[in-house]
Amino acid sequence: MKNLEFRTASSVRGGLLVMANVPGIAAGTRVSLTDHAGRRRNGLVIRTSDAAVLVEVFEGTDDLDLERTWVRFLGEPFSLPVSRDILGRVFNGVGLPRDGRPPIVSGQRRDINGAALNPAARAYPREFIQTGLSAVDGMNSLTRGQKLPIFSGGGLPHNRVAAQIVRQARLLGESGSEFVVVFAAFGVSSQDARFFQESFEESGALERLVMFLNLADEPVIERLLTPRAALTAAEYLAFELDHHVLVVMTDMTAYAEALREVAVLRGDVPARKGYPGYLYSDLAELYERAGRIKNRPGSITLIPVLSMPSDDITHPIPDLTGYITEGQIVLSRELHAQGVYPPISVLPSLSRLMKDGIGGDFTREDHPRVASQLFASYAKALEVRGLAAIIGAEDLSEGDRRYLQFAEAFERRFVGQGEEEERDVYATLDLAWDLLSMLPLEVLTRVSEAELAKYHRQNRS
Amino acid sequence: MGKILEINGPLVRMELPGVTLGEQVRVGALGLVGEVIARDGDTALAQLYEDSTGLAPGEQVEGLGHPLSVELGPGLLGGIFDGVQRPLEEIWRITGDRIARGVHVPALSRDRKWTFTPIQEHQSGRLLNAGDVLGTVQETASIEHRILVPPDVSGVLLELAPAGEYDVDATIARVRLHDGEIRKLSLSHRWPVRIPRPFKQRDHAVQPLITGQRILDTFYPLLKGGKAAIPGPFGAGKTMLQHQIARWCNAEIVIYVGCGERGNELTDVLESLPKLTDPHTGRPLMERTLLVANTSNMPVVAREASVYVGLTIAEYFRDQGYDVVMVADSTSRWAEALREVAGRLGQMPVEEGYPAYLGSRLAAFYERAGRVETLAGTSGSVTLIGAVSPPGGDFSEPVTSHTKEIIQTFWALSKELADARHYPAVDWLESFSGYVGQAARWWADNVDPGWADARARALELLSESEELRRIVNLVGVDALSSEQRWSLEAAELIKEALLQQSATDEVDSYASPEKQYLLLAGLLGIYGQGMKLVQLGVPAQRLLELPVMHEARRWKTRYGAADMAGLRERTAGLTGDFARLELEYSPLTSRDQERGI
Ligand SMILES: Nc1ncnc2c1ncn2[C@@H]1O[C@H](COP(=O)(O)OP(=O)(O)OP(=O)(O)O)[C@@H](O)[C@H]1O
Ligand SMILES: [Mg+2]
């Protein structure tokens, strides 16, 4: 069967091709098509019976001439050749070289769908990653093996933030970046892709980078494969070659839109906003590939980037992502407009794994409570700011005015920092105490009395 | 034997004469298992619990002759099973880090032998009823596994094995059924998951489920055998709250069903529970816990099954006379799996793609909760606590709104509270409990007669403060009277010092009923004392400057379980904190009276 070519395409609709009279074709088999012009296209069997086989064509079915289309069933699922040599390479959305260099030659191939990690095999991620960004390290910290997306919007600097995290991410106490980076871009402009590449080039880390690119003007259905190919490469690097891998995927919104497009073609029942009911499980199949495994030294830390349509966090894409990932870093248009970089809005941001990755054993003993205090004080400060907008700042009490100043300083000095500025976590915590010391001792009830005595400026000077 | 006709994702159409609806089938060379969801003449439609990649038309299929059922017997506790009860630890050992397809491993270990102690009074010739206890196995140090006559068996005992070591398949009893058939019984039996296990009758005795979480126990209590839902947007704290309940609640058995959620959350439970001890028995918590896991990246079809697998195991322990709590995270993922099945069957969607029977399925699910008199005449309970994950955090969506009509206790989580890191982010205005009156009796008998009154006063203050907050946000704080300002501040105090309770705080993660009440009464004491002074003319601002206002915020983390006497003493001595101010503002006459003139 593997070497037979068929010319029995009986109908075509959207990206789907129906083949007649090819009995015994297995579900999920990869397909190779040669069209009338001799061009190759890739496909996948999504439904099969002896009478008809339905093939999804990734490059689309535009101008296919049924009479002159040859179809070969390859008898195996989509797979990616893997070897050490993928490092430093650039691939297209289905894992073929796009850097002009020869294809990867390897006897080893991996099914790009992966297989679900057994929950009993997982090890809980606990090691603190220092990103050098105070708003992340201090209040929404990242751990090795976590999946932490960036929720952004058009025109916001998510690429710069992601690139800065990638450049600066390292484990405390270990020098230099030991991360290998897998970068997958789908539906983004070539300019955005180049930005990343150059950002890595500057830090001289190109030989630790693997890229998978499906640009905005390239086939849409192919986007369904791109993150899978990238994660397959990441799994190989992490769990077979023992690397710590940082995966950046952008833009998840383009991915979900591609999925919706295909769902419509297949006639699947839509759930919300036209997205199929299985969008949740489909995204989970990607995101859950991050993690750590018992007795394996490597890890996959995943940073998906997504732009929220109309800045709406309840839109199905950010919503379902938030339901799967271990927190989110939310960028704010308001902070961006005020010139704060990185414009991270800390209150809607969250890192669920932070609680297990900080404190005396990992960062500093006061870290959990300082973070909690910053959240409480900043939330209160924003409330005061809201009040000031109604009654005017002059009419605020003395205590409330201090909160206003705190909010201002917090946004400018703590959240805000330079794009090349790498603050270590101790500097971040010290800065936090500088700011908290703007507030009276008594209101700082989230930190312990011992910590107040040790770190509050009023006590230290 | 039959053969595959068509494969479409997890759906397989097959020619298999005689197969019944719901029957398990084994499909193809890979031996993938699934269940029949529709039949038409000699063809049947089955959905597979595993990914169908690689199956081809023409391959063989086989009906297994029984519906999805679970294996019940010693060896369940401490384990983690997938959505169709395959043991994940064992599978990990066999197939490595990733779950391979087509592996068949029985839920209960066949290698392990258990020490069985028969019930002495059971002589041969005795009439045995369904649900009777044949003997016991000490499964873990805290849990005695009672070996039951299966619910569908009764008859004359012919032989009961002597005390000794048996594996789960060995015959430990022979029974002659009423129709003359001789049935061999072992330490384990099977039960179909979609059929509720029978019991004698519902029992309405009242025992609150103590979770150690103040906002739950004190404000929106749940009873053993009750049903509760935790709806909330992502990141609001549903899972943390369920973890807290699984850790600290005073049930004897906890079933944790991870249904379409994160793998790491199960790892978290697996890694943390063995290190924690049960505050009620002093034993490692893992000994009473069992996990069922169909994580979000595992096949969706098994997700629909997973909650029933958990539920049936819960009922099995209930039938042994235990109080069981099952937490399901998240029932929304289960409902979504149901929606996918319905979609594949071409059933008419009614709201947001859900089929018309969503409400009745949810009701039937929660109906399996309850406190019962078991077939053996003892009492046991299944408490059900389901997380609900509404899209966009919108509580008017179908799963949340149907659930809300079914359950008795509603712990609504709010994004605003979670964003402000007010944890647990249980909204005190949106939440409700239908069990308050019943719980009140228990609190009065066991903790303090003032409980119901104190609870009501605190809630009243909280809702009044909401009103006041609205006024302040419109026109500023100056519009409030002194009394109102004080109420507002006292409500803030209650929120911070009582309602907020960090799961990660070593001292405060679990609060005993006594601690809960002492804090509540103490904080209301501050409110009352302050109000008295405000009425004497003390400005609210002066009260806020009192050290007790800040100190009280630390009570919850300062006074641990071992120091309740300290907390009692501290909260009893509150008058002292206000004495100076009182002296300053009291009218002369009363000061004189105090001096005894
Ligand atoms: N009781 C609590 N004490 C301390 N922190 C909490 C508490 N509840 C929630 N949190 C914090 O909020 C985070 C999110 O909570 P959780 O994972 O339980 O949310 P969720 O509602 O289950 O979200 P999802 O629907 O996405 O699963 C936690 O990781 C923790 O940091
Ligand atoms: Mg959760």
PDB file of C-alpha atoms and ligand atoms in Angstrom, chain A residues 323 352, chain B residues 234-235 237-240 242 256 261-262 265 329-330 387 389, ligand 2:
ATOM      1  CA  TYR A 323      -8.164  27.293  31.792  1.00  0.00           C
ATOM      2  CA  ARG A 352       0.054  29.114  39.724  1.00  0.00           C
TER       3      ARG A 352
ATOM      4  CA  PHE B 234      -9.956  30.384  35.373  1.00  0.00           C
ATOM      5  CA  GLY B 235      -7.466  31.085  38.097  1.00  0.00           C
ATOM      6  CA  GLY B 237      -9.111  29.017  42.956  1.00  0.00           C
ATOM      7  CA  LYS B 238     -11.450  26.087  42.278  1.00  0.00           C
ATOM      8  CA  THR B 239      -8.680  23.544  42.252  1.00  0.00           C
ATOM      9  CA  MET B 240      -6.927  24.989  45.284  1.00  0.00           C
ATOM     10  CA  GLN B 242     -10.804  21.308  46.189  1.00  0.00           C
ATOM     11  CA  TYR B 256     -10.289  13.083  43.713  1.00  0.00           C
ATOM     12  CA  GLU B 261      -7.695  19.362  33.933  1.00  0.00           C
ATOM     13  CA  ARG B 262      -3.919  19.681  34.337  1.00  0.00           C
ATOM     14  CA  GLU B 265      -2.378  19.231  39.576  1.00  0.00           C
ATOM     15  CA  ASP B 329     -12.463  18.987  38.816  1.00  0.00           C
ATOM     16  CA  SER B 330     -14.074  19.973  36.527  1.00  0.00           C
ATOM     17  CA  ALA B 387     -15.958  22.450  40.170  1.00  0.00           C
ATOM     18  CA  SER B 389     -15.589  26.204  34.728  1.00  0.00           C
TER      19      SER B 389
HETATM   20 MG    MG C   2      -8.469  24.353  38.349  1.00  0.00          MG
END
